[in-house]
C-alpha cells in the first residue's frame, strides 16, 4: 500500500513515496529552481536489494504544473510502474490551517476553496502548497488526496494561550491569534517518546523542542498541545536560523519610521536575514559552533542568544504544565547537537532536569534517553519524521472517509 507525500514550496517540490505495509521509503526526490531555465529533478528509488537508483534531470520547468507532470513521469517509469503496488493516496503538507482545520482533511473542491482563503493568513507559505495540490490533482487523477496542516496539532490550545491582548475585533474579524506550527513533527515525536518511555501519550506532560532551521517549543499536557512558541506566523518564539523570533512589536514601527524599508521588505528581512544569520552571519549551527570554539565573538553571542531563548521557554512551559515527565529534543539541531542540548539543560537541575554528559555525547542518530539516572525529568532525543507522519495521517484519513466520500 503506497502513499506519496508532497511538500511544495514556491520554487521547489519535495516528495517521498512510502510503502505503508512495511513503513519504508521506496522513493524520494526533490525538484528545485522551478521557474528557472535550469530546474533540476533528483529522484532516488530504493531497489529490492536496498540499493539506490538515482535519476537526475535538468531542464526548464516553468511552473508547478510542469513540475508535477515531470515528477509523475519519473515515478511512472520507476516506483509506480504498472506492475508496482497501486498508489493508495497522496498527502500534502500545508503550513497554515487557520482555525478551520483541526485534522488532516480529504481534499475536495470545497476544501480547496477554504484553503485558498487561508492564503491571507500565510501569504509566504500557503500559496505554494495550494499550487502543489492543484497540480497534483491534475497530474494524479482519481487518486485520493489529503491535506495535513502544521497548525492542526495546536488547535487544542486554550483561549488564554492563543489570544493576543489586542482589540477583540482583530481576533474576530481578522483571525489574529496564535496558531503555532511544527505540529506534524510534535505529533510524531510525542508518540515516539511515549513508546520509548513505555507509557501512553495521554499520560505524558512534555516540553518538546523542535530545533531546526526553524525552531519552536511546545507545552504538551496529556499528549495534547496547550501552548507553543510560534504565533500567528512561524516568525515568533525562539531564535531561528534566519527568523528573528520574539521581538517587541514597536521595533517594527521604529524601523519603518527610521529607514526606507517597505513593510514587505522588512517582513522579508525578519524572516530571511535575521535570527542566527542576523546575529553572526551564519545560520548553520555546525559552522556557528566551530566559529564560537575558535573564539569568534559574534558566533559566541549568537550561540548564547539562541540557548537563552530556549531556556526561557523551558521555564515558562514548566510553569504552564506544573509537572513535566520529559524534555524532548528534535529537529536537525536538537537531534544532532550534543553541545546545544548540554548548554540548554545546564543550570536546570533545580527543575529536575539533569543531563548525563556521556549519554548526551554518545546519543545515536536513532535517538535515545540522555538524562542522568537520578534525573526526575527524562530528557529524550527523538528524530522527527514529518513526511512519515503525513503519510500515516493520510492513510488513516483515506481509510476513515472511504465509505462516505464522493469524489468532487
Ligand atoms: P532541520 O531544519 O531540522 O533540517 O535542521 C537544520 C539545522 O540542523 C541546520 O541549522 C544545521 O546546521 C543543523 N544541524 C544538523 N546537524 C548538526 C550538528 N551535528 N550539529 C549542529 N547542528 C546541526
PDB file of N, CA and C in Angstrom, residues 54-126:
ATOM      1  N   UNK A  54      19.485   6.371  -8.880  1.00  0.00           N
ATOM      2  CA  UNK A  54      19.243   7.817  -8.974  1.00  0.00           C
ATOM      3  C   UNK A  54      18.986   8.231 -10.403  1.00  0.00           C
ATOM      4  N   UNK A  55      18.083   9.168 -10.560  1.00  0.00           N
ATOM      5  CA  UNK A  55      17.837   9.764 -11.872  1.00  0.00           C
ATOM      6  C   UNK A  55      17.928  11.275 -11.680  1.00  0.00           C
ATOM      7  N   UNK A  56      18.723  11.939 -12.512  1.00  0.00           N
ATOM      8  CA  UNK A  56      18.814  13.398 -12.425  1.00  0.00           C
ATOM      9  C   UNK A  56      18.407  13.991 -13.772  1.00  0.00           C
ATOM     10  N   UNK A  57      17.517  14.977 -13.713  1.00  0.00           N
ATOM     11  CA  UNK A  57      17.100  15.647 -14.949  1.00  0.00           C
ATOM     12  C   UNK A  57      17.230  17.144 -14.760  1.00  0.00           C
ATOM     13  N   UNK A  58      17.731  17.808 -15.774  1.00  0.00           N
ATOM     14  CA  UNK A  58      17.841  19.257 -15.702  1.00  0.00           C
ATOM     15  C   UNK A  58      17.193  19.841 -16.941  1.00  0.00           C
ATOM     16  N   UNK A  59      16.229  20.688 -16.767  1.00  0.00           N
ATOM     17  CA  UNK A  59      15.549  21.317 -17.910  1.00  0.00           C
ATOM     18  C   UNK A  59      14.738  22.492 -17.399  1.00  0.00           C
ATOM     19  N   UNK A  60      14.200  23.271 -18.329  1.00  0.00           N
ATOM     20  CA  UNK A  60      13.363  24.386 -17.891  1.00  0.00           C
ATOM     21  C   UNK A  60      12.031  23.835 -17.367  1.00  0.00           C
ATOM     22  N   UNK A  61      11.671  24.234 -16.145  1.00  0.00           N
ATOM     23  CA  UNK A  61      10.354  23.884 -15.594  1.00  0.00           C
ATOM     24  C   UNK A  61       9.721  25.223 -15.248  1.00  0.00           C
ATOM     25  N   UNK A  62       8.678  25.606 -15.987  1.00  0.00           N
ATOM     26  CA  UNK A  62       8.219  26.981 -15.802  1.00  0.00           C
ATOM     27  C   UNK A  62       7.290  27.153 -14.614  1.00  0.00           C
ATOM     28  N   UNK A  63       6.601  26.089 -14.186  1.00  0.00           N
ATOM     29  CA  UNK A  63       5.668  26.273 -13.064  1.00  0.00           C
ATOM     30  C   UNK A  63       5.388  24.919 -12.369  1.00  0.00           C
ATOM     31  N   UNK A  64       4.533  24.977 -11.329  1.00  0.00           N
ATOM     32  CA  UNK A  64       4.232  23.764 -10.562  1.00  0.00           C
ATOM     33  C   UNK A  64       3.516  22.710 -11.419  1.00  0.00           C
ATOM     34  N   UNK A  65       2.771  23.180 -12.436  1.00  0.00           N
ATOM     35  CA  UNK A  65       2.058  22.219 -13.296  1.00  0.00           C
ATOM     36  C   UNK A  65       3.067  21.323 -14.027  1.00  0.00           C
ATOM     37  N   UNK A  66       4.043  21.970 -14.652  1.00  0.00           N
ATOM     38  CA  UNK A  66       5.072  21.207 -15.359  1.00  0.00           C
ATOM     39  C   UNK A  66       5.878  20.354 -14.386  1.00  0.00           C
ATOM     40  N   UNK A  67       6.118  20.914 -13.200  1.00  0.00           N
ATOM     41  CA  UNK A  67       6.892  20.197 -12.192  1.00  0.00           C
ATOM     42  C   UNK A  67       6.216  18.900 -11.780  1.00  0.00           C
ATOM     43  N   UNK A  68       4.905  18.980 -11.489  1.00  0.00           N
ATOM     44  CA  UNK A  68       4.166  17.779 -11.083  1.00  0.00           C
ATOM     45  C   UNK A  68       4.138  16.753 -12.213  1.00  0.00           C
ATOM     46  N   UNK A  69       4.015  17.242 -13.455  1.00  0.00           N
ATOM     47  CA  UNK A  69       3.998  16.314 -14.596  1.00  0.00           C
ATOM     48  C   UNK A  69       5.321  15.556 -14.690  1.00  0.00           C
ATOM     49  N   UNK A  70       6.419  16.284 -14.480  1.00  0.00           N
ATOM     50  CA  UNK A  70       7.750  15.665 -14.521  1.00  0.00           C
ATOM     51  C   UNK A  70       7.898  14.600 -13.438  1.00  0.00           C
ATOM     52  N   UNK A  71       7.460  14.972 -12.223  1.00  0.00           N
ATOM     53  CA  UNK A  71       7.579  14.046 -11.094  1.00  0.00           C
ATOM     54  C   UNK A  71       6.731  12.803 -11.368  1.00  0.00           C
ATOM     55  N   UNK A  72       5.512  13.012 -11.868  1.00  0.00           N
ATOM     56  CA  UNK A  72       4.641  11.890 -12.197  1.00  0.00           C
ATOM     57  C   UNK A  72       5.317  10.974 -13.224  1.00  0.00           C
ATOM     58  N   UNK A  73       5.925  11.594 -14.256  1.00  0.00           N
ATOM     59  CA  UNK A  73       6.555  10.790 -15.315  1.00  0.00           C
ATOM     60  C   UNK A  73       7.701   9.948 -14.740  1.00  0.00           C
ATOM     61  N   UNK A  74       8.531  10.539 -13.892  1.00  0.00           N
ATOM     62  CA  UNK A  74       9.657   9.785 -13.315  1.00  0.00           C
ATOM     63  C   UNK A  74       9.136   8.659 -12.415  1.00  0.00           C
ATOM     64  N   UNK A  75       8.089   8.945 -11.649  1.00  0.00           N
ATOM     65  CA  UNK A  75       7.542   7.900 -10.773  1.00  0.00           C
ATOM     66  C   UNK A  75       6.944   6.751 -11.593  1.00  0.00           C
ATOM     67  N   UNK A  76       6.261   7.109 -12.693  1.00  0.00           N
ATOM     68  CA  UNK A  76       5.652   6.058 -13.538  1.00  0.00           C
ATOM     69  C   UNK A  76       6.725   5.146 -14.142  1.00  0.00           C
ATOM     70  N   UNK A  77       7.898   5.740 -14.411  1.00  0.00           N
ATOM     71  CA  UNK A  77       8.993   4.945 -15.004  1.00  0.00           C
ATOM     72  C   UNK A  77       9.680   4.057 -13.969  1.00  0.00           C
ATOM     73  N   UNK A  78       9.567   4.442 -12.702  1.00  0.00           N
ATOM     74  CA  UNK A  78      10.374   3.763 -11.677  1.00  0.00           C
ATOM     75  C   UNK A  78       9.489   3.068 -10.647  1.00  0.00           C
ATOM     76  N   UNK A  79       9.136   3.788  -9.589  1.00  0.00           N
ATOM     77  CA  UNK A  79       8.483   3.137  -8.447  1.00  0.00           C
ATOM     78  C   UNK A  79       6.986   2.958  -8.612  1.00  0.00           C
ATOM     79  N   UNK A  80       6.384   3.605  -9.622  1.00  0.00           N
ATOM     80  CA  UNK A  80       4.932   3.446  -9.810  1.00  0.00           C
ATOM     81  C   UNK A  80       4.626   2.842 -11.181  1.00  0.00           C
ATOM     82  N   UNK A  81       5.468   1.862 -11.593  1.00  0.00           N
ATOM     83  CA  UNK A  81       5.203   1.175 -12.866  1.00  0.00           C
ATOM     84  C   UNK A  81       3.905   0.377 -12.751  1.00  0.00           C
ATOM     85  N   UNK A  82       3.415  -0.104 -13.908  1.00  0.00           N
ATOM     86  CA  UNK A  82       2.157  -0.849 -13.906  1.00  0.00           C
ATOM     87  C   UNK A  82       2.175  -2.054 -12.956  1.00  0.00           C
ATOM     88  N   UNK A  83       3.388  -2.684 -12.847  1.00  0.00           N
ATOM     89  CA  UNK A  83       3.471  -3.895 -12.021  1.00  0.00           C
ATOM     90  C   UNK A  83       3.732  -3.565 -10.537  1.00  0.00           C
ATOM     91  N   UNK A  84       3.828  -2.264 -10.181  1.00  0.00           N
ATOM     92  CA  UNK A  84       4.073  -1.888  -8.776  1.00  0.00           C
ATOM     93  C   UNK A  84       2.744  -1.885  -8.024  1.00  0.00           C
ATOM     94  N   UNK A  85       2.805  -1.967  -6.688  1.00  0.00           N
ATOM     95  CA  UNK A  85       1.556  -1.836  -5.931  1.00  0.00           C
ATOM     96  C   UNK A  85       0.924  -0.472  -6.226  1.00  0.00           C
ATOM     97  N   UNK A  86      -0.411  -0.391  -6.281  1.00  0.00           N
ATOM     98  CA  UNK A  86      -1.053   0.866  -6.676  1.00  0.00           C
ATOM     99  C   UNK A  86      -0.841   1.983  -5.647  1.00  0.00           C
ATOM    100  N   UNK A  87      -0.945   3.217  -6.139  1.00  0.00           N
ATOM    101  CA  UNK A  87      -0.829   4.380  -5.256  1.00  0.00           C
ATOM    102  C   UNK A  87      -2.158   4.538  -4.513  1.00  0.00           C
ATOM    103  N   UNK A  88      -2.117   4.386  -3.182  1.00  0.00           N
ATOM    104  CA  UNK A  88      -3.352   4.412  -2.382  1.00  0.00           C
ATOM    105  C   UNK A  88      -3.811   5.840  -2.119  1.00  0.00           C
ATOM    106  N   UNK A  89      -2.846   6.775  -2.007  1.00  0.00           N
ATOM    107  CA  UNK A  89      -3.240   8.152  -1.736  1.00  0.00           C
ATOM    108  C   UNK A  89      -2.059   9.089  -1.747  1.00  0.00           C
ATOM    109  N   UNK A  90      -2.388  10.372  -1.724  1.00  0.00           N
ATOM    110  CA  UNK A  90      -1.350  11.411  -1.711  1.00  0.00           C
ATOM    111  C   UNK A  90      -1.626  12.334  -0.531  1.00  0.00           C
ATOM    112  N   UNK A  91      -0.575  12.655   0.233  1.00  0.00           N
ATOM    113  CA  UNK A  91      -0.693  13.595   1.354  1.00  0.00           C
ATOM    114  C   UNK A  91       0.087  14.853   1.035  1.00  0.00           C
ATOM    115  N   UNK A  92      -0.491  16.003   1.353  1.00  0.00           N
ATOM    116  CA  UNK A  92       0.182  17.281   1.106  1.00  0.00           C
ATOM    117  C   UNK A  92       0.429  17.999   2.423  1.00  0.00           C
ATOM    118  N   UNK A  93       1.633  18.512   2.595  1.00  0.00           N
ATOM    119  CA  UNK A  93       1.925  19.338   3.772  1.00  0.00           C
ATOM    120  C   UNK A  93       1.422  20.755   3.506  1.00  0.00           C
ATOM    121  N   UNK A  94       0.726  21.304   4.487  1.00  0.00           N
ATOM    122  CA  UNK A  94       0.252  22.690   4.386  1.00  0.00           C
ATOM    123  C   UNK A  94       0.620  23.398   5.673  1.00  0.00           C
ATOM    124  N   UNK A  95       1.247  24.570   5.548  1.00  0.00           N
ATOM    125  CA  UNK A  95       1.706  25.256   6.762  1.00  0.00           C
ATOM    126  C   UNK A  95       0.523  25.687   7.625  1.00  0.00           C
ATOM    127  N   UNK A  96      -0.446  26.387   7.022  1.00  0.00           N
ATOM    128  CA  UNK A  96      -1.452  27.066   7.848  1.00  0.00           C
ATOM    129  C   UNK A  96      -2.857  26.544   7.596  1.00  0.00           C
ATOM    130  N   UNK A  97      -3.500  26.083   8.648  1.00  0.00           N
ATOM    131  CA  UNK A  97      -4.893  25.647   8.520  1.00  0.00           C
ATOM    132  C   UNK A  97      -5.853  26.582   9.225  1.00  0.00           C
ATOM    133  N   UNK A  98      -5.334  27.746   9.716  1.00  0.00           N
ATOM    134  CA  UNK A  98      -6.191  28.702  10.422  1.00  0.00           C
ATOM    135  C   UNK A  98      -6.918  28.018  11.570  1.00  0.00           C
ATOM    136  N   UNK A  99      -8.108  28.548  11.912  1.00  0.00           N
ATOM    137  CA  UNK A  99      -8.916  27.914  12.978  1.00  0.00           C
ATOM    138  C   UNK A  99      -9.866  26.902  12.380  1.00  0.00           C
ATOM    139  N   UNK A 100      -9.844  26.793  11.055  1.00  0.00           N
ATOM    140  CA  UNK A 100     -10.840  25.984  10.375  1.00  0.00           C
ATOM    141  C   UNK A 100     -10.486  24.492  10.387  1.00  0.00           C
ATOM    142  N   UNK A 101      -9.187  24.194  10.300  1.00  0.00           N
ATOM    143  CA  UNK A 101      -8.795  22.796  10.125  1.00  0.00           C
ATOM    144  C   UNK A 101      -8.100  22.265  11.377  1.00  0.00           C
ATOM    145  N   UNK A 102      -8.744  21.318  12.031  1.00  0.00           N
ATOM    146  CA  UNK A 102      -8.209  20.714  13.255  1.00  0.00           C
ATOM    147  C   UNK A 102      -7.612  19.345  12.972  1.00  0.00           C
ATOM    148  N   UNK A 103      -7.870  18.818  11.788  1.00  0.00           N
ATOM    149  CA  UNK A 103      -7.471  17.445  11.463  1.00  0.00           C
ATOM    150  C   UNK A 103      -7.014  17.390  10.015  1.00  0.00           C
ATOM    151  N   UNK A 104      -6.264  16.321   9.658  1.00  0.00           N
ATOM    152  CA  UNK A 104      -5.994  16.122   8.238  1.00  0.00           C
ATOM    153  C   UNK A 104      -7.327  15.970   7.506  1.00  0.00           C
ATOM    154  N   UNK A 105      -7.391  16.472   6.290  1.00  0.00           N
ATOM    155  CA  UNK A 105      -8.687  16.568   5.621  1.00  0.00           C
ATOM    156  C   UNK A 105      -8.575  16.091   4.175  1.00  0.00           C
ATOM    157  N   UNK A 106      -9.520  15.257   3.783  1.00  0.00           N
ATOM    158  CA  UNK A 106      -9.536  14.800   2.394  1.00  0.00           C
ATOM    159  C   UNK A 106      -9.912  15.973   1.482  1.00  0.00           C
ATOM    160  N   UNK A 107      -9.189  16.093   0.380  1.00  0.00           N
ATOM    161  CA  UNK A 107      -9.345  17.281  -0.462  1.00  0.00           C
ATOM    162  C   UNK A 107     -10.491  17.100  -1.445  1.00  0.00           C
ATOM    163  N   UNK A 108     -11.432  18.060  -1.425  1.00  0.00           N
ATOM    164  CA  UNK A 108     -12.428  18.163  -2.487  1.00  0.00           C
ATOM    165  C   UNK A 108     -12.509  19.636  -2.858  1.00  0.00           C
ATOM    166  N   UNK A 109     -13.425  19.977  -3.736  1.00  0.00           N
ATOM    167  CA  UNK A 109     -13.461  21.355  -4.254  1.00  0.00           C
ATOM    168  C   UNK A 109     -13.687  22.356  -3.118  1.00  0.00           C
ATOM    169  N   UNK A 110     -14.562  22.013  -2.141  1.00  0.00           N
ATOM    170  CA  UNK A 110     -14.864  22.992  -1.096  1.00  0.00           C
ATOM    171  C   UNK A 110     -13.680  23.141  -0.134  1.00  0.00           C
ATOM    172  N   UNK A 111     -12.974  22.033   0.123  1.00  0.00           N
ATOM    173  CA  UNK A 111     -11.785  22.108   0.992  1.00  0.00           C
ATOM    174  C   UNK A 111     -10.719  22.974   0.315  1.00  0.00           C
ATOM    175  N   UNK A 112     -10.544  22.773  -0.971  1.00  0.00           N
ATOM    176  CA  UNK A 112      -9.537  23.547  -1.707  1.00  0.00           C
ATOM    177  C   UNK A 112      -9.886  25.038  -1.679  1.00  0.00           C
ATOM    178  N   UNK A 113     -11.168  25.353  -1.808  1.00  0.00           N
ATOM    179  CA  UNK A 113     -11.615  26.752  -1.733  1.00  0.00           C
ATOM    180  C   UNK A 113     -11.296  27.350  -0.373  1.00  0.00           C
ATOM    181  N   UNK A 114     -11.593  26.578   0.686  1.00  0.00           N
ATOM    182  CA  UNK A 114     -11.351  27.066   2.051  1.00  0.00           C
ATOM    183  C   UNK A 114      -9.850  27.290   2.274  1.00  0.00           C
ATOM    184  N   UNK A 115      -9.027  26.399   1.757  1.00  0.00           N
ATOM    185  CA  UNK A 115      -7.571  26.546   1.936  1.00  0.00           C
ATOM    186  C   UNK A 115      -7.077  27.783   1.188  1.00  0.00           C
ATOM    187  N   UNK A 116      -7.642  28.026   0.010  1.00  0.00           N
ATOM    188  CA  UNK A 116      -7.224  29.215  -0.758  1.00  0.00           C
ATOM    189  C   UNK A 116      -7.495  30.474   0.048  1.00  0.00           C
ATOM    190  N   UNK A 117      -8.625  30.490   0.779  1.00  0.00           N
ATOM    191  CA  UNK A 117      -8.961  31.683   1.568  1.00  0.00           C
ATOM    192  C   UNK A 117      -7.991  31.913   2.715  1.00  0.00           C
ATOM    193  N   UNK A 118      -7.305  30.839   3.151  1.00  0.00           N
ATOM    194  CA  UNK A 118      -6.346  30.984   4.251  1.00  0.00           C
ATOM    195  C   UNK A 118      -5.051  31.651   3.793  1.00  0.00           C
ATOM    196  N   UNK A 119      -4.921  31.858   2.471  1.00  0.00           N
ATOM    197  CA  UNK A 119      -3.710  32.470   1.924  1.00  0.00           C
ATOM    198  C   UNK A 119      -3.401  33.804   2.581  1.00  0.00           C
ATOM    199  N   UNK A 120      -4.448  34.557   2.996  1.00  0.00           N
ATOM    200  CA  UNK A 120      -4.228  35.867   3.634  1.00  0.00           C
ATOM    201  C   UNK A 120      -3.454  35.727   4.940  1.00  0.00           C
ATOM    202  N   UNK A 121      -3.702  34.619   5.673  1.00  0.00           N
ATOM    203  CA  UNK A 121      -3.034  34.416   6.969  1.00  0.00           C
ATOM    204  C   UNK A 121      -1.588  33.980   6.790  1.00  0.00           C
ATOM    205  N   UNK A 122      -1.290  33.304   5.693  1.00  0.00           N
ATOM    206  CA  UNK A 122       0.061  32.758   5.492  1.00  0.00           C
ATOM    207  C   UNK A 122       0.523  33.004   4.059  1.00  0.00           C
ATOM    208  N   UNK A 123       0.658  34.304   3.701  1.00  0.00           N
ATOM    209  CA  UNK A 123       0.970  34.604   2.293  1.00  0.00           C
ATOM    210  C   UNK A 123       2.330  34.077   1.859  1.00  0.00           C
ATOM    211  N   UNK A 124       3.231  33.845   2.829  1.00  0.00           N
ATOM    212  CA  UNK A 124       4.567  33.377   2.459  1.00  0.00           C
ATOM    213  C   UNK A 124       4.606  31.858   2.301  1.00  0.00           C
ATOM    214  N   UNK A 125       3.621  31.154   2.857  1.00  0.00           N
ATOM    215  CA  UNK A 125       3.730  29.694   2.902  1.00  0.00           C
ATOM    216  C   UNK A 125       2.638  28.954   2.152  1.00  0.00           C
ATOM    217  N   UNK A 126       1.376  29.379   2.330  1.00  0.00           N
ATOM    218  CA  UNK A 126       0.281  28.561   1.796  1.00  0.00           C
ATOM    219  C   UNK A 126       0.148  28.551   0.269  1.00  0.00           C
TER     220      UNK A 126
END
